[in-house]
XYZ file of C-alpha atoms in Angstrom:
673
model
C -14.712 6.878 38.449
C -11.257 5.074 37.949
C -13.331 2.029 37.804
C -15.260 3.377 34.965
C -11.869 4.376 33.279
C -10.053 1.680 33.702
C -10.665 -2.180 33.570
C -10.411 -5.374 35.504
C -6.953 -7.347 35.030
C -6.170 -8.106 31.557
C -4.110 -10.670 29.026
C -0.588 -10.441 28.299
C -1.523 -10.866 24.837
C -3.546 -7.971 24.627
C -1.076 -5.759 25.969
C 1.492 -7.217 23.459
C -0.843 -6.934 20.701
C -1.382 -3.532 21.630
C 2.090 -2.244 21.647
C 3.091 -4.140 18.467
C 0.450 -2.710 16.243
C 1.088 1.153 17.112
C -2.176 1.719 17.397
C -3.221 4.743 19.053
C -3.535 5.204 22.891
C -6.985 4.697 23.145
C -7.190 1.712 21.600
C -5.360 0.611 24.964
C -6.383 -2.428 27.074
C -5.817 -0.552 29.941
C -9.158 1.573 29.386
C -12.617 0.633 29.441
C -15.149 1.838 26.868
C -15.675 4.952 28.769
C -11.768 5.587 29.601
C -11.603 5.480 25.301
C -14.214 7.487 24.619
C -13.040 9.926 26.528
C -8.880 9.583 25.828
C -10.044 9.198 21.488
C -9.584 12.348 19.933
C -8.066 14.529 23.092
C -5.443 16.650 21.371
C -8.680 18.180 19.185
C -10.687 17.986 22.124
C -7.948 20.336 24.048
C -7.841 22.518 21.175
C -11.447 22.641 21.052
C -11.964 23.456 24.636
C -8.961 26.369 24.016
C -10.676 27.654 21.937
C -14.060 27.912 23.850
C -12.077 29.545 26.768
C -10.970 31.747 24.526
C -14.194 33.124 22.521
C -15.495 34.061 26.092
C -12.282 36.319 26.639
C -13.238 37.570 23.050
C -16.748 38.221 24.219
C -15.513 39.162 28.071
C -12.827 41.401 26.684
C -15.335 43.422 23.843
C -18.107 43.195 26.781
C -15.962 46.333 28.464
C -16.235 48.587 26.395
C -20.204 48.429 26.537
C -20.149 47.652 30.037
C -18.407 50.970 31.446
C -19.574 50.036 34.647
C -18.043 46.555 34.816
C -14.721 46.734 32.865
C -13.053 46.188 35.630
C -14.456 42.710 36.565
C -14.931 42.158 32.634
C -11.136 42.647 32.202
C -9.907 40.645 35.417
C -12.643 37.436 33.455
C -11.144 38.164 30.476
C -6.789 37.659 31.648
C -8.253 34.774 33.792
C -9.720 33.115 30.701
C -6.721 34.101 28.243
C -4.682 32.938 31.058
C -6.694 29.287 30.702
C -6.157 29.452 27.376
C -3.090 29.631 27.136
C -2.302 26.599 29.497
C -4.333 24.674 27.435
C -3.039 25.151 24.015
C 0.746 26.607 25.087
C 1.406 23.984 27.395
C 2.078 20.970 24.733
C 3.165 23.622 22.173
C 6.235 24.466 25.290
C 7.446 20.851 26.175
C 7.413 20.083 22.224
C 9.304 23.215 21.651
C 11.546 22.547 24.998
C 12.492 18.899 22.760
C 13.038 20.111 19.744
C 15.446 22.480 21.503
C 17.176 20.114 23.300
C 17.920 17.879 20.313
C 19.186 21.227 18.985
C 16.469 20.814 16.278
C 15.098 24.587 15.345
C 11.946 24.703 13.736
C 8.578 25.501 13.488
C 7.074 24.447 16.788
C 10.102 26.686 17.634
C 8.633 29.904 15.763
C 5.068 29.074 17.014
C 5.317 28.821 20.644
C 8.482 32.154 20.948
C 5.597 33.913 18.648
C 2.755 33.663 20.900
C 4.684 34.165 24.047
C 6.170 36.734 23.068
C 2.529 38.661 21.845
C 1.895 39.082 25.878
C 4.716 41.526 25.913
C 3.692 43.123 24.152
C 0.266 43.831 25.388
C -1.382 41.584 21.992
C -1.919 38.722 24.368
C -5.792 37.695 22.746
C -3.500 37.407 19.370
C -1.116 35.204 21.240
C -3.597 33.050 22.582
C -5.372 32.938 18.968
C -2.506 31.904 17.140
C -1.763 29.183 20.153
C -5.484 27.832 19.721
C -5.626 27.775 15.829
C -1.881 26.235 16.002
C -3.422 23.382 18.096
C -6.453 23.038 15.911
C -4.409 22.401 12.785
C -1.838 19.862 14.862
C -4.514 18.051 15.907
C -6.122 18.278 12.451
C -3.217 16.962 11.276
C -2.275 14.579 13.278
C -6.559 12.810 12.715
C -5.628 13.315 9.098
C -2.588 10.909 9.936
C -4.117 8.517 11.835
C -7.069 7.980 9.205
C -4.268 8.099 5.653
C -2.748 5.246 8.320
C -6.365 3.296 8.827
C -5.237 0.849 6.530
C -2.583 -0.482 8.785
C -4.784 -0.178 11.352
C -7.017 -2.400 9.652
C -4.413 -5.138 8.484
C -3.709 -4.802 12.016
C -6.811 -5.854 13.274
C -6.881 -8.516 10.952
C -3.287 -10.315 12.413
C -4.764 -12.553 15.483
C -2.442 -13.379 18.162
C -4.027 -17.090 19.328
C -5.114 -20.165 17.029
C -7.200 -22.952 17.456
C -4.886 -26.103 17.997
C -6.002 -29.236 18.807
C -4.547 -31.028 21.827
C -3.770 -34.889 23.018
C -7.204 -35.421 23.890
C -8.109 -34.340 20.588
C -9.963 -31.214 22.017
C -9.002 -27.324 20.942
C -6.691 -24.755 23.121
C -5.932 -21.451 22.792
C -2.994 -20.576 22.184
C -0.636 -17.336 21.290
C 0.402 -18.142 17.212
C 4.119 -17.229 18.711
C 4.261 -20.873 20.360
C 2.985 -22.771 16.804
C 5.791 -24.113 14.688
C 5.760 -24.341 11.030
C 4.162 -28.062 10.580
C 1.276 -27.695 13.468
C -1.950 -28.358 12.146
C -4.048 -25.507 13.514
C -8.359 -25.263 13.737
C -9.883 -21.920 11.664
C -13.318 -21.555 13.196
C -16.577 -20.619 10.807
C -16.288 -16.340 10.303
C -12.665 -16.274 11.786
C -9.672 -15.320 10.240
C -6.588 -17.118 9.474
C -3.959 -16.483 11.925
C -0.875 -18.105 9.708
C -0.297 -19.101 6.434
C -1.291 -22.718 6.055
C -2.286 -25.874 3.644
C -6.018 -26.935 3.583
C -5.697 -30.734 5.715
C -9.533 -31.369 6.136
C -12.534 -29.452 5.632
C -13.779 -27.314 2.634
C -15.146 -23.708 2.683
C -14.818 -20.219 1.029
C -12.326 -17.119 2.041
C -12.426 -13.897 1.397
C -9.083 -11.950 1.232
C -10.895 -8.318 0.389
C -8.646 -6.682 2.890
C -5.438 -8.517 1.618
C -6.071 -8.256 -2.791
C -9.156 -5.688 -2.555
C -10.708 -8.298 -4.546
C -14.376 -9.176 -2.757
C -15.620 -12.116 -4.298
C -14.781 -15.524 -2.004
C -12.350 -18.413 -2.682
C -13.406 -21.674 -2.358
C -10.649 -23.738 -0.712
C -10.330 -27.518 -0.370
C -8.190 -29.841 0.585
C -4.982 -29.067 -0.435
C -5.542 -24.992 -1.146
C -3.145 -22.810 0.439
C -4.681 -19.727 2.430
C -2.742 -17.377 3.690
C -2.785 -15.473 6.533
C -5.348 -12.421 6.887
C -7.657 -13.927 4.925
C -11.436 -14.271 6.039
C -13.504 -17.811 6.515
C -16.691 -17.273 5.627
C -18.620 -20.474 5.866
C -17.546 -24.344 7.460
C -14.096 -25.072 9.890
C -11.443 -25.329 8.213
C -8.143 -27.503 9.728
C -4.801 -26.348 8.275
C -1.429 -27.439 8.271
C 0.922 -24.474 9.282
C 3.584 -23.473 6.744
C 4.701 -20.140 8.108
C 4.911 -18.694 11.545
C 3.721 -15.190 12.296
C 7.284 -13.251 11.506
C 7.065 -14.614 7.741
C 3.426 -15.080 7.467
C 1.336 -13.257 4.444
C 0.002 -10.642 6.152
C 3.037 -9.627 7.978
C 4.720 -9.214 4.942
C 2.466 -7.085 4.293
C 1.672 -4.849 7.131
C 6.076 -4.705 6.974
C 5.585 -3.039 3.648
C 2.683 -0.720 4.344
C 5.285 0.649 7.381
C 7.978 0.601 5.074
C 6.004 2.657 2.666
C 4.756 4.835 5.524
C 7.749 5.987 7.088
C 9.709 6.015 3.681
C 9.928 9.810 2.471
C 9.980 11.090 -1.286
C 12.583 12.919 -2.516
C 10.414 16.862 -2.404
C 9.616 15.880 1.465
C 13.960 14.896 2.211
C 14.281 17.344 0.798
C 11.819 20.148 2.596
C 13.112 18.033 5.441
C 16.768 19.022 4.823
C 16.723 22.994 4.552
C 13.528 22.985 7.172
C 15.699 24.105 9.933
C 18.087 26.131 8.291
C 14.585 28.222 6.848
C 13.361 28.519 10.746
C 16.337 29.921 11.710
C 16.575 32.049 8.707
C 13.004 33.257 9.663
C 13.758 33.877 12.719
C 16.736 35.823 12.271
C 15.079 38.167 9.708
C 12.053 38.729 12.968
C 14.647 39.785 14.980
C 16.376 42.141 12.321
C 12.302 44.086 11.693
C 12.134 44.323 15.581
C 15.603 45.953 16.273
C 17.066 47.193 13.520
C 14.226 49.132 11.801
C 13.624 51.656 14.654
C 17.533 51.931 14.578
C 16.737 52.734 10.820
C 13.915 54.743 10.564
C 11.504 56.616 13.163
C 9.471 53.841 14.187
C 9.346 52.688 17.755
C 10.212 49.402 19.198
C 7.024 48.570 20.925
C 4.186 51.265 21.156
C 1.006 50.783 23.330
C -1.445 52.935 21.635
C -0.974 51.943 18.543
C 0.783 48.288 18.212
C -0.030 48.346 14.690
C 3.087 50.956 14.364
C 6.027 49.157 16.078
C 8.483 46.990 15.151
C 8.331 43.895 17.909
C 4.615 43.830 16.643
C 5.086 43.702 12.838
C 8.456 41.152 13.507
C 5.488 38.603 15.224
C 3.189 38.879 12.581
C 6.296 38.140 9.885
C 7.361 35.680 12.017
C 3.766 33.426 11.653
C 2.777 34.525 8.422
C 6.424 33.691 7.152
C 6.592 30.306 8.897
C 6.102 27.212 6.567
C 3.474 24.760 8.698
C 1.038 24.197 5.457
C 4.496 23.346 3.607
C 5.898 20.726 5.859
C 2.268 19.442 6.118
C 1.470 19.411 2.523
C 3.341 16.720 1.092
C 3.415 13.500 3.528
C -0.104 14.021 3.688
C -0.730 13.612 0.349
C 2.002 10.663 -0.165
C 0.258 8.916 2.728
C -2.725 9.465 1.410
C -2.057 8.187 -2.099
C -0.069 4.909 -0.647
C -2.782 3.843 1.471
C -5.262 4.462 -0.586
C -3.372 2.074 -2.749
C -3.395 -0.397 -0.077
C -6.892 -0.819 0.217
C -7.350 -2.130 -3.001
C -4.211 -4.661 -3.491
C -1.917 -2.063 -4.186
C 0.959 -2.361 -2.454
C 4.154 1.109 -2.974
C 6.993 0.832 -1.260
C 7.095 4.560 -0.221
C 5.347 7.899 -1.667
C 8.685 7.323 -4.096
C 7.342 5.044 -5.690
C 4.701 6.983 -7.458
C 7.963 9.633 -8.388
C 9.619 7.536 -10.004
C 6.544 5.457 -11.720
C 6.111 8.979 -13.443
C 9.462 9.710 -14.444
C 9.145 6.051 -16.280
C 8.959 6.368 -20.760
C 8.618 2.599 -20.875
C 7.415 -0.561 -20.368
C 9.266 -3.956 -19.745
C 6.746 -6.949 -19.563
C 6.801 -10.246 -19.219
C 4.478 -12.934 -21.047
C 3.323 -15.981 -18.940
C 1.570 -14.984 -16.338
C 1.596 -11.186 -16.730
C 0.327 -10.725 -20.091
C -1.348 -14.072 -19.964
C -3.316 -16.381 -17.494
C -0.256 -19.114 -16.707
C -3.019 -21.313 -17.099
C -2.889 -23.409 -20.144
C -6.106 -25.002 -21.438
C -5.760 -28.071 -23.972
C -7.702 -26.893 -27.705
C -8.654 -29.667 -28.706
C -6.455 -33.685 -30.246
C -5.422 -35.172 -33.510
C -5.739 -39.088 -32.773
C -4.025 -41.412 -34.800
C -4.755 -45.471 -34.708
C -7.927 -47.674 -34.808
C -11.585 -45.502 -34.142
C -12.737 -48.221 -31.872
C -9.796 -47.704 -29.298
C -9.823 -44.143 -29.715
C -11.979 -43.501 -26.294
C -9.716 -46.113 -24.432
C -6.906 -44.028 -25.521
C -7.915 -40.954 -23.240
C -9.220 -42.735 -21.228
C -5.236 -44.165 -20.180
C -4.159 -40.497 -21.177
C -6.168 -39.295 -18.142
C -5.067 -41.929 -15.746
C -1.296 -40.964 -17.083
C -1.987 -36.861 -16.204
C -4.334 -37.429 -13.492
C -0.981 -38.426 -11.590
C 0.918 -35.392 -12.221
C 0.412 -31.402 -11.058
C 1.953 -30.146 -14.935
C 0.827 -27.173 -16.234
C 0.526 -29.064 -19.419
C -0.690 -32.717 -17.902
C -3.646 -30.539 -16.002
C -4.820 -29.109 -19.376
C -5.239 -32.730 -20.718
C -6.552 -34.033 -17.978
C -9.148 -31.175 -17.986
C -9.708 -31.629 -21.051
C -10.728 -35.241 -21.523
C -12.564 -35.025 -17.835
C -14.822 -32.648 -20.086
C -15.799 -35.722 -22.072
C -16.637 -37.362 -19.132
C -14.185 -40.161 -19.647
C -12.905 -42.335 -16.759
C -8.649 -42.489 -15.596
C -7.941 -45.502 -16.649
C -5.838 -47.897 -14.014
C -1.706 -48.358 -15.226
C 1.112 -50.227 -14.242
C 4.824 -49.086 -13.269
C 3.885 -45.267 -13.462
C 7.145 -43.638 -14.087
C 7.900 -39.564 -13.989
C 10.884 -38.155 -16.297
C 11.513 -34.704 -15.043
C 11.494 -32.799 -18.259
C 10.470 -35.061 -20.424
C 6.818 -37.253 -19.550
C 5.384 -39.608 -17.947
C 6.100 -43.386 -18.841
C 3.205 -46.360 -17.974
C 2.375 -49.998 -18.698
C -1.175 -51.133 -19.422
C -2.393 -54.718 -20.296
C 1.986 -55.029 -20.932
C 1.125 -51.598 -23.390
C 3.807 -49.615 -23.356
C 2.227 -45.956 -22.579
C 4.149 -42.424 -22.563
C 2.836 -38.924 -22.793
C 5.223 -36.016 -22.521
C 7.472 -33.928 -24.747
C 7.192 -34.240 -28.413
C 10.782 -34.569 -28.700
C 11.026 -37.804 -26.756
C 7.235 -39.321 -27.972
C 8.209 -38.837 -31.535
C 10.718 -41.630 -31.045
C 7.971 -44.368 -30.420
C 5.610 -42.784 -33.336
C 4.721 -45.146 -36.195
C 6.442 -44.977 -39.429
C 3.094 -44.629 -41.197
C 2.109 -41.359 -38.874
C 5.084 -39.619 -38.432
C 5.288 -37.753 -41.342
C 2.284 -36.876 -41.009
C 2.401 -35.685 -37.409
C 5.624 -33.968 -37.473
C 3.692 -31.641 -40.522
C 0.602 -30.682 -37.644
C 3.037 -30.423 -34.803
C 5.360 -27.306 -36.985
C 1.626 -25.819 -37.908
C 1.042 -25.853 -33.749
C 4.002 -24.238 -33.439
C 3.301 -21.473 -35.746
C -0.040 -20.799 -34.386
C 1.995 -20.499 -31.089
C 0.419 -23.905 -29.554
C 2.130 -26.191 -27.583
C 2.060 -29.610 -28.174
C 2.084 -32.861 -25.824
C 2.790 -35.883 -27.918
C 1.078 -39.373 -25.979
C 1.739 -42.794 -27.381
C -0.076 -45.955 -26.573
C 1.745 -48.900 -28.386
C 1.332 -48.589 -31.883
C -1.147 -45.622 -31.242
C -0.487 -42.108 -31.137
C -2.395 -38.371 -30.357
C -1.104 -35.147 -30.276
C -3.132 -32.342 -27.981
C -2.928 -28.327 -28.272
C -2.271 -26.000 -25.510
C -2.466 -22.922 -25.474
C -1.727 -20.316 -22.883
C -4.953 -17.835 -22.846
C -4.319 -14.195 -22.725
C -5.617 -11.956 -19.687
C -9.124 -10.364 -20.676
C -7.439 -7.173 -19.505
C -5.094 -7.261 -21.041
C -5.198 -5.859 -24.297
C -7.055 -3.028 -22.772
C -4.380 -2.169 -20.214
C -1.400 -2.309 -23.702
C -3.152 0.416 -25.527
C -3.929 2.788 -22.139
C -0.651 2.374 -21.594
C 0.752 2.835 -24.546
C -1.531 5.835 -24.978
C -0.038 7.891 -21.747
C 2.723 7.543 -24.076
C 4.757 4.530 -22.807
C 6.638 3.054 -24.902
C 6.155 -1.374 -24.229
C 8.468 -3.938 -25.255
C 8.399 -8.522 -24.012
C 10.868 -10.282 -22.324
C 10.203 -13.964 -21.842
C 11.756 -16.960 -21.903
C 8.829 -18.323 -24.355
C 9.981 -19.700 -27.606
C 9.828 -16.982 -30.244
C 7.117 -17.837 -32.137
C 4.180 -18.194 -29.330
C 5.293 -14.398 -28.015
C 5.630 -13.065 -31.548
C 1.914 -13.944 -31.724
C 0.569 -12.710 -28.366
C 2.163 -9.499 -29.455
C 0.602 -8.979 -32.245
C -2.681 -9.912 -30.381
C -1.965 -6.877 -27.411
C -0.372 -4.581 -30.146
C 2.998 -5.114 -28.835
C 6.347 -3.821 -31.433
C 8.840 -5.057 -30.057
C 9.363 -8.769 -28.451
C 12.060 -10.378 -27.175
C 12.074 -13.718 -26.949
C 13.994 -17.304 -25.350
C 15.687 -15.012 -22.679
C 16.572 -17.080 -19.070
C 17.317 -15.104 -15.937
C 20.116 -13.818 -16.785
C 19.310 -12.739 -20.047
C 16.506 -11.053 -19.124
C 18.491 -8.983 -16.781
C 20.950 -8.437 -19.686
C 18.327 -7.002 -22.499
C 17.121 -5.023 -19.163
C 20.159 -3.376 -18.523
C 20.319 -2.484 -22.675
C 17.371 -1.030 -22.440
C 17.517 0.872 -19.432
C 20.880 2.792 -20.753
C 18.655 4.997 -22.972
C 15.158 4.696 -20.738
C 13.790 4.646 -17.367
C 12.056 0.824 -17.743
C 9.219 -0.377 -16.090
C 9.455 -4.146 -15.126
C 5.578 -6.115 -14.759
C 6.459 -9.708 -14.170
C 5.437 -12.133 -11.824
C 7.971 -11.811 -9.159
C 9.831 -15.382 -9.036
C 11.439 -15.725 -11.991
C 11.614 -12.235 -12.965
C 13.113 -11.065 -9.734
C 16.386 -10.126 -10.607
C 15.221 -7.708 -13.709
C 12.771 -6.793 -11.228
C 15.084 -5.536 -8.454
C 17.092 -3.882 -11.114
C 14.705 -2.137 -12.791
C 14.146 2.062 -12.202
C 9.958 0.057 -10.907
C 9.875 -2.789 -10.217
C 5.732 -4.333 -10.429
C 5.081 -8.133 -9.506
C 1.574 -9.620 -10.077
C 1.586 -11.307 -6.987
C -0.746 -13.430 -5.648
C -1.729 -13.114 -1.808
C 0.452 -15.376 0.043
C 3.849 -15.164 -2.711
C 6.569 -13.159 -0.475
C 8.851 -13.474 -2.627
C 7.204 -10.835 -4.824
C 6.444 -8.829 -2.363
C 10.293 -8.783 -1.453
C 11.166 -8.034 -4.796
C 9.535 -5.705 -6.257
C 8.821 -1.969 -5.528
C 4.904 -2.281 -6.539
C 2.838 -5.556 -5.801
C -0.464 -6.189 -7.698
C -1.522 -8.362 -4.695
C -5.441 -9.231 -6.795
C -2.824 -10.098 -10.096
C -5.135 -7.138 -11.749
C -2.954 -5.997 -14.763
C -5.779 -2.944 -15.199
C -4.765 -1.536 -11.813
C -1.643 0.023 -14.195
C -3.698 2.446 -15.168
C -5.356 3.087 -12.488
C -2.176 3.497 -10.518
C -0.636 5.937 -13.279
C -3.906 8.198 -12.830
C -3.576 7.987 -8.716
C 0.937 9.092 -9.128
C -0.868 12.214 -11.730
C -3.168 13.252 -8.716
C -0.982 12.955 -6.269
C 1.365 15.210 -8.102
C -1.163 17.198 -9.065
C -2.536 17.533 -5.368
C 0.979 18.055 -3.610
C 1.670 20.830 -6.805
C -2.030 23.038 -5.098
C -0.546 22.125 -2.040
C 2.978 23.655 -2.563
C 1.231 26.201 -4.331
C -1.269 27.659 -1.727
C 1.510 27.199 1.077
C 4.072 29.266 -0.850
C 0.963 32.111 -1.881
C 0.537 32.350 1.726
C 3.856 33.046 3.198
C 4.791 35.568 -0.176
C 1.721 36.768 0.207
C 1.293 37.453 4.054
C 4.324 37.655 5.703
C 5.653 41.005 3.530
C 2.469 42.870 3.919
C 2.667 41.574 8.145
C 6.383 42.582 8.011
C 4.488 46.420 6.278
C 1.619 46.701 8.897
C -0.780 45.895 5.907
C -1.805 42.924 7.560
C -3.082 42.770 11.180
C -1.256 40.189 13.599
C -4.807 38.517 13.717
C -5.053 37.964 9.962
C -2.328 36.535 10.271
C -2.600 34.285 11.831
C -5.737 32.519 10.757
C -4.320 32.972 7.165
C -1.287 31.374 8.464
C -3.803 28.401 10.382
C -6.296 28.502 8.067
C -3.931 27.057 4.848
C -2.530 24.553 6.951
C -6.305 23.074 7.470
C -6.674 23.649 3.881
C -4.127 21.854 2.414
C -4.222 18.816 5.485
C -8.050 18.043 3.817
C -6.724 18.952 0.474
C -3.995 16.065 0.600
C -7.565 13.693 1.983
C -8.825 13.716 -1.702
C -6.430 11.077 -2.534
C -7.656 8.390 0.205
C -10.717 7.336 -2.120
C -10.468 4.629 -3.806
């Protein structure tokens, strides 16, 4: 029997993975599949078993009325099954209550345990057993709700491999713990495997799926030089990766830690409830004692009346104690926020706790960066103007492509891609020299070649072309375009580049504006380009030519009269993101700086998530309000009638525990994406 429940020897890596993951007991590697099946949802199974013993006890109790000849036997059997019910549901309740009292914490668990076992002394053991059964079921359901709400973390943990393939000295693949792998090592990722560590592709091509990290279902093609974050699933070919980050610093670990912190961070409403919960529990217990002992002194009602339990003070005190206990109120808030946070995480939106949702709704102004936020950050070459002899035109483009293909500057890449579309091959160059902040200098057949900044290149322009070039550059800047000037000997050309708007930027800005938010643009780009972009998007307030420290000063100035939501790329905007009331980073998977800097991280770089996020925040507030209203209604409209004997003990139990289950299920609606 035990062999079926407990497996044969297991690896230390499995145990380490289990303890690090925070998984539930039924995931333990100490158990076989049969053992896990038995231990899965064990509290719920135990509570359902106690419900069965309670129903048997109830039927036997009723049976003695209709079978007078066997009344004594039915009574003894009923007492036996009630005892079983108290054992199954009452033992965990007593243990938890004693632990709470040992920590000097007087809470809802203590109140319920006192009420349940107190019912025995007034001859209402059936009602006490019912309370324990429903309380254990609601507790078990609460745990199930919490586990379901934490499903994102579990799925992320399962995505985190503990071993990686690495070539030994003989070229044979060996499995090694990721804890022993250093930055710079080369790991091998087979088809279908999850990437264990952040790395750069050194050999192989494949498609990787980042759905669990960003929510994006479309695979990304990777080739030599591509950066691949941990947690990505390799779909086709094998990849060799040069490790860039160790396990503790990897993208997946950053995301896991953020989700853990988010789940542990309590919103203000929950903090207030926790702060006063102990005082509330003591007050309710004191009032119950007052009903039990003072009412007989001040009226003709007896302390206990076996013939008519509803007409005695101790019975009404217990009914009040149960009805006024804030079970539903305690579970109403955390489950709702936990569900919302994890629902967002599944869509690639990482929140640093439920408190962020509250702060989001409090904002009345949105400050947006331009490049990389409202625009793609990827420049496109729109066209060019050539100044020189026409037969030399194609050769000129070939030389320029030869220069630009050797640099990673965004403008250079845009120009190189533009020339490549014309099927013009790059020319071989001599004495290639990069001048940071200016451009690239080279030579070909004795001719000097320069491609780069206008102010630097214009010194090499022939006087006959200079006036026309100045006019064209001035007109291009007025259109918000970026110019790059190329010279080859006496010939020259202007290349016009422009950053493209995100496809969803205009709709997002409109939605945010319609939500009542004032929108401003804070950018380091020049004023003309910034205003052109703002006009296209319908943004009225623009602040351009801002260095990171200038953005921070402007944000400080605007924050004096507004609660600011700042949206940036998470790197150069880090100071402003950290300073704002709510910082939102457009951070791609792998961008640890973005994860650390902001309150909210859009891992899929999808600006369209913002209106959805605001809707989720509003829905969370609405459901929390619903839950609190229901919980308070039960307390106010059941506790007073219960203390007056209008609502019997068993009805108070059902209404009280039923409301706890309802608010838990209501909160689960926020898991929908």
